[in-house]
PDB file of C-alpha atoms in Angstrom:
ATOM      1  CA  UNK A   1      60.025 -42.403  57.748  1.00  0.00           C
ATOM      2  CA  UNK A   2      59.270 -38.966  56.337  1.00  0.00           C
ATOM      3  CA  UNK A   3      56.007 -38.177  54.606  1.00  0.00           C
ATOM      4  CA  UNK A   4      55.931 -37.810  50.835  1.00  0.00           C
ATOM      5  CA  UNK A   5      54.011 -34.634  49.998  1.00  0.00           C
ATOM      6  CA  UNK A   6      53.127 -34.386  46.300  1.00  0.00           C
ATOM      7  CA  UNK A   7      51.734 -31.111  44.957  1.00  0.00           C
ATOM      8  CA  UNK A   8      49.780 -30.921  41.692  1.00  0.00           C
ATOM      9  CA  UNK A   9      51.231 -27.633  40.399  1.00  0.00           C
ATOM     10  CA  UNK A  10      48.709 -27.111  37.595  1.00  0.00           C
ATOM     11  CA  UNK A  11      45.777 -27.680  39.918  1.00  0.00           C
ATOM     12  CA  UNK A  12      47.074 -25.507  42.751  1.00  0.00           C
ATOM     13  CA  UNK A  13      48.134 -22.669  40.430  1.00  0.00           C
ATOM     14  CA  UNK A  14      44.812 -22.875  38.615  1.00  0.00           C
ATOM     15  CA  UNK A  15      42.839 -22.603  41.852  1.00  0.00           C
ATOM     16  CA  UNK A  16      43.310 -18.834  42.016  1.00  0.00           C
ATOM     17  CA  UNK A  17      42.452 -16.598  39.026  1.00  0.00           C
ATOM     18  CA  UNK A  18      45.483 -14.329  39.333  1.00  0.00           C
ATOM     19  CA  UNK A  19      46.604 -14.283  35.685  1.00  0.00           C
ATOM     20  CA  UNK A  20      48.646 -17.507  35.917  1.00  0.00           C
ATOM     21  CA  UNK A  21      47.591 -18.429  32.360  1.00  0.00           C
ATOM     22  CA  UNK A  22      49.761 -15.628  30.938  1.00  0.00           C
ATOM     23  CA  UNK A  23      52.922 -17.223  32.360  1.00  0.00           C
ATOM     24  CA  UNK A  24      52.404 -20.823  33.419  1.00  0.00           C
ATOM     25  CA  UNK A  25      56.075 -21.483  34.045  1.00  0.00           C
ATOM     26  CA  UNK A  26      56.448 -18.323  36.131  1.00  0.00           C
ATOM     27  CA  UNK A  27      53.364 -19.264  38.145  1.00  0.00           C
ATOM     28  CA  UNK A  28      54.828 -22.729  38.821  1.00  0.00           C
ATOM     29  CA  UNK A  29      58.128 -21.152  39.888  1.00  0.00           C
ATOM     30  CA  UNK A  30      56.321 -18.829  42.308  1.00  0.00           C
ATOM     31  CA  UNK A  31      54.464 -21.810  43.768  1.00  0.00           C
ATOM     32  CA  UNK A  32      57.730 -23.761  44.084  1.00  0.00           C
ATOM     33  CA  UNK A  33      59.347 -20.863  45.924  1.00  0.00           C
ATOM     34  CA  UNK A  34      56.333 -20.480  48.232  1.00  0.00           C
ATOM     35  CA  UNK A  35      56.571 -24.192  49.116  1.00  0.00           C
ATOM     36  CA  UNK A  36      60.148 -23.971  50.432  1.00  0.00           C
ATOM     37  CA  UNK A  37      58.899 -23.036  53.925  1.00  0.00           C
ATOM     38  CA  UNK A  38      56.423 -25.928  53.838  1.00  0.00           C
ATOM     39  CA  UNK A  39      59.308 -28.327  53.284  1.00  0.00           C
ATOM     40  CA  UNK A  40      60.760 -27.377  56.666  1.00  0.00           C
ATOM     41  CA  UNK A  41      57.635 -26.505  58.685  1.00  0.00           C
ATOM     42  CA  UNK A  42      55.143 -29.007  57.258  1.00  0.00           C
ATOM     43  CA  UNK A  43      51.418 -28.333  57.018  1.00  0.00           C
ATOM     44  CA  UNK A  44      50.000 -27.850  60.519  1.00  0.00           C
ATOM     45  CA  UNK A  45      47.373 -30.457  61.252  1.00  0.00           C
ATOM     46  CA  UNK A  46      48.198 -32.424  58.098  1.00  0.00           C
ATOM     47  CA  UNK A  47      51.923 -33.203  57.845  1.00  0.00           C
ATOM     48  CA  UNK A  48      54.727 -32.701  60.331  1.00  0.00           C
ATOM     49  CA  UNK A  49      58.377 -32.426  59.338  1.00  0.00           C
ATOM     50  CA  UNK A  50      60.467 -34.093  58.209  1.00  0.00           C
ATOM     51  CA  UNK A  51      58.876 -34.479  54.826  1.00  0.00           C
ATOM     52  CA  UNK A  52      59.857 -34.891  51.207  1.00  0.00           C
ATOM     53  CA  UNK A  53      58.095 -32.334  49.034  1.00  0.00           C
ATOM     54  CA  UNK A  54      57.632 -33.008  45.313  1.00  0.00           C
ATOM     55  CA  UNK A  55      56.051 -30.496  42.943  1.00  0.00           C
ATOM     56  CA  UNK A  56      54.775 -32.043  39.708  1.00  0.00           C
ATOM     57  CA  UNK A  57      54.655 -29.736  36.687  1.00  0.00           C
ATOM     58  CA  UNK A  58      53.415 -30.383  33.184  1.00  0.00           C
ATOM     59  CA  UNK A  59      52.907 -28.666  29.841  1.00  0.00           C
ATOM     60  CA  UNK A  60      54.208 -25.109  29.596  1.00  0.00           C
ATOM     61  CA  UNK A  61      55.559 -25.328  33.158  1.00  0.00           C
ATOM     62  CA  UNK A  62      57.950 -28.184  32.297  1.00  0.00           C
ATOM     63  CA  UNK A  63      61.550 -27.273  32.902  1.00  0.00           C
ATOM     64  CA  UNK A  64      61.017 -25.597  36.272  1.00  0.00           C
ATOM     65  CA  UNK A  65      64.045 -26.606  38.321  1.00  0.00           C
ATOM     66  CA  UNK A  66      64.268 -28.007  41.824  1.00  0.00           C
ATOM     67  CA  UNK A  67      65.414 -25.893  44.756  1.00  0.00           C
ATOM     68  CA  UNK A  68      66.572 -27.008  48.202  1.00  0.00           C
ATOM     69  CA  UNK A  69      63.536 -28.519  49.925  1.00  0.00           C
ATOM     70  CA  UNK A  70      61.373 -28.817  46.803  1.00  0.00           C
ATOM     71  CA  UNK A  71      62.047 -31.458  44.176  1.00  0.00           C
ATOM     72  CA  UNK A  72      60.379 -30.653  40.882  1.00  0.00           C
ATOM     73  CA  UNK A  73      59.274 -33.466  38.586  1.00  0.00           C
ATOM     74  CA  UNK A  74      58.458 -32.475  35.005  1.00  0.00           C
ATOM     75  CA  UNK A  75      55.863 -34.876  33.632  1.00  0.00           C
ATOM     76  CA  UNK A  76      56.660 -36.144  30.146  1.00  0.00           C
ATOM     77  CA  UNK A  77      52.952 -36.521  29.462  1.00  0.00           C
ATOM     78  CA  UNK A  78      50.080 -36.381  31.904  1.00  0.00           C
ATOM     79  CA  UNK A  79      50.848 -34.788  35.251  1.00  0.00           C
ATOM     80  CA  UNK A  80      48.181 -37.001  36.806  1.00  0.00           C
ATOM     81  CA  UNK A  81      49.933 -40.132  35.550  1.00  0.00           C
ATOM     82  CA  UNK A  82      53.262 -38.852  36.926  1.00  0.00           C
ATOM     83  CA  UNK A  83      51.705 -38.282  40.363  1.00  0.00           C
ATOM     84  CA  UNK A  84      50.127 -41.737  40.396  1.00  0.00           C
ATOM     85  CA  UNK A  85      53.552 -43.226  39.531  1.00  0.00           C
ATOM     86  CA  UNK A  86      55.175 -41.261  42.361  1.00  0.00           C
ATOM     87  CA  UNK A  87      52.596 -42.522  44.857  1.00  0.00           C
ATOM     88  CA  UNK A  88      53.010 -46.112  43.654  1.00  0.00           C
ATOM     89  CA  UNK A  89      56.799 -46.084  43.486  1.00  0.00           C
ATOM     90  CA  UNK A  90      57.918 -43.672  46.200  1.00  0.00           C
ATOM     91  CA  UNK A  91      54.894 -43.526  48.497  1.00  0.00           C
ATOM     92  CA  UNK A  92      54.560 -47.243  49.123  1.00  0.00           C
ATOM     93  CA  UNK A  93      55.043 -48.078  52.780  1.00  0.00           C
ATOM     94  CA  UNK A  94      54.987 -44.497  54.043  1.00  0.00           C
ATOM     95  CA  UNK A  95      52.591 -41.664  54.658  1.00  0.00           C
ATOM     96  CA  UNK A  96      51.794 -39.945  51.370  1.00  0.00           C
ATOM     97  CA  UNK A  97      49.701 -36.791  50.944  1.00  0.00           C
ATOM     98  CA  UNK A  98      48.690 -35.473  47.508  1.00  0.00           C
ATOM     99  CA  UNK A  99      47.553 -31.871  47.107  1.00  0.00           C
ATOM    100  CA  UNK A 100      44.962 -31.583  44.335  1.00  0.00           C
ATOM    101  CA  UNK A 101      41.295 -30.844  43.750  1.00  0.00           C
ATOM    102  CA  UNK A 102      41.150 -33.088  40.684  1.00  0.00           C
ATOM    103  CA  UNK A 103      38.468 -35.655  41.539  1.00  0.00           C
ATOM    104  CA  UNK A 104      39.790 -38.357  39.196  1.00  0.00           C
ATOM    105  CA  UNK A 105      43.353 -37.996  40.469  1.00  0.00           C
ATOM    106  CA  UNK A 106      42.149 -38.050  44.065  1.00  0.00           C
ATOM    107  CA  UNK A 107      40.406 -41.382  43.450  1.00  0.00           C
ATOM    108  CA  UNK A 108      43.456 -42.871  41.723  1.00  0.00           C
ATOM    109  CA  UNK A 109      45.935 -41.989  44.486  1.00  0.00           C
ATOM    110  CA  UNK A 110      43.538 -42.898  47.294  1.00  0.00           C
ATOM    111  CA  UNK A 111      43.223 -46.360  45.733  1.00  0.00           C
ATOM    112  CA  UNK A 112      47.003 -46.643  46.280  1.00  0.00           C
ATOM    113  CA  UNK A 113      46.724 -45.605  49.949  1.00  0.00           C
ATOM    114  CA  UNK A 114      47.559 -41.898  49.709  1.00  0.00           C
ATOM    115  CA  UNK A 115      45.709 -39.186  51.596  1.00  0.00           C
ATOM    116  CA  UNK A 116      44.490 -36.143  49.670  1.00  0.00           C
ATOM    117  CA  UNK A 117      43.839 -32.505  50.445  1.00  0.00           C
ATOM    118  CA  UNK A 118      42.825 -29.497  48.399  1.00  0.00           C
ATOM    119  CA  UNK A 119      44.924 -26.603  47.077  1.00  0.00           C
ATOM    120  CA  UNK A 120      44.003 -24.346  50.011  1.00  0.00           C
ATOM    121  CA  UNK A 121      46.274 -26.456  52.195  1.00  0.00           C
ATOM    122  CA  UNK A 122      49.342 -24.937  50.518  1.00  0.00           C
ATOM    123  CA  UNK A 123      47.929 -21.505  49.653  1.00  0.00           C
ATOM    124  CA  UNK A 124      48.978 -19.013  52.332  1.00  0.00           C
ATOM    125  CA  UNK A 125      46.130 -17.345  54.159  1.00  0.00           C
ATOM    126  CA  UNK A 126      43.475 -19.552  52.588  1.00  0.00           C
ATOM    127  CA  UNK A 127      42.949 -22.166  55.318  1.00  0.00           C
ATOM    128  CA  UNK A 128      43.355 -25.905  55.011  1.00  0.00           C
ATOM    129  CA  UNK A 129      41.608 -28.153  52.573  1.00  0.00           C
ATOM    130  CA  UNK A 130      39.789 -31.316  53.467  1.00  0.00           C
ATOM    131  CA  UNK A 131      41.822 -34.464  53.961  1.00  0.00           C
ATOM    132  CA  UNK A 132      40.528 -37.905  53.104  1.00  0.00           C
TER     133      UNK A 132
END
């Protein structure tokens, strides 16, 4: 069964001070587009293909659309709550990796059996984050 890879868009975008706050939706779209390759190649040392990649957006980034290889979920409220629901509902019984540095979210999804890694895992040229 393929791995479910869930990416916390707000956390990953916010991990690099590149002006993302001026255009949150645009920053989320750039991240989505950068993740297309990950959907087919995986994350070396962390997740091999095939995988299902889900990008969770919230707030001003809501409305970003899915593209082939990257399903976008717009959280109605808390992005953290949406990711926990995804792990509980779609990650049960299969490998699930959540990309976030949010300590509280990491604890919540790990309690459901998911692995976690930091934003560097999906940021090109920045190395891999730690996996727990």
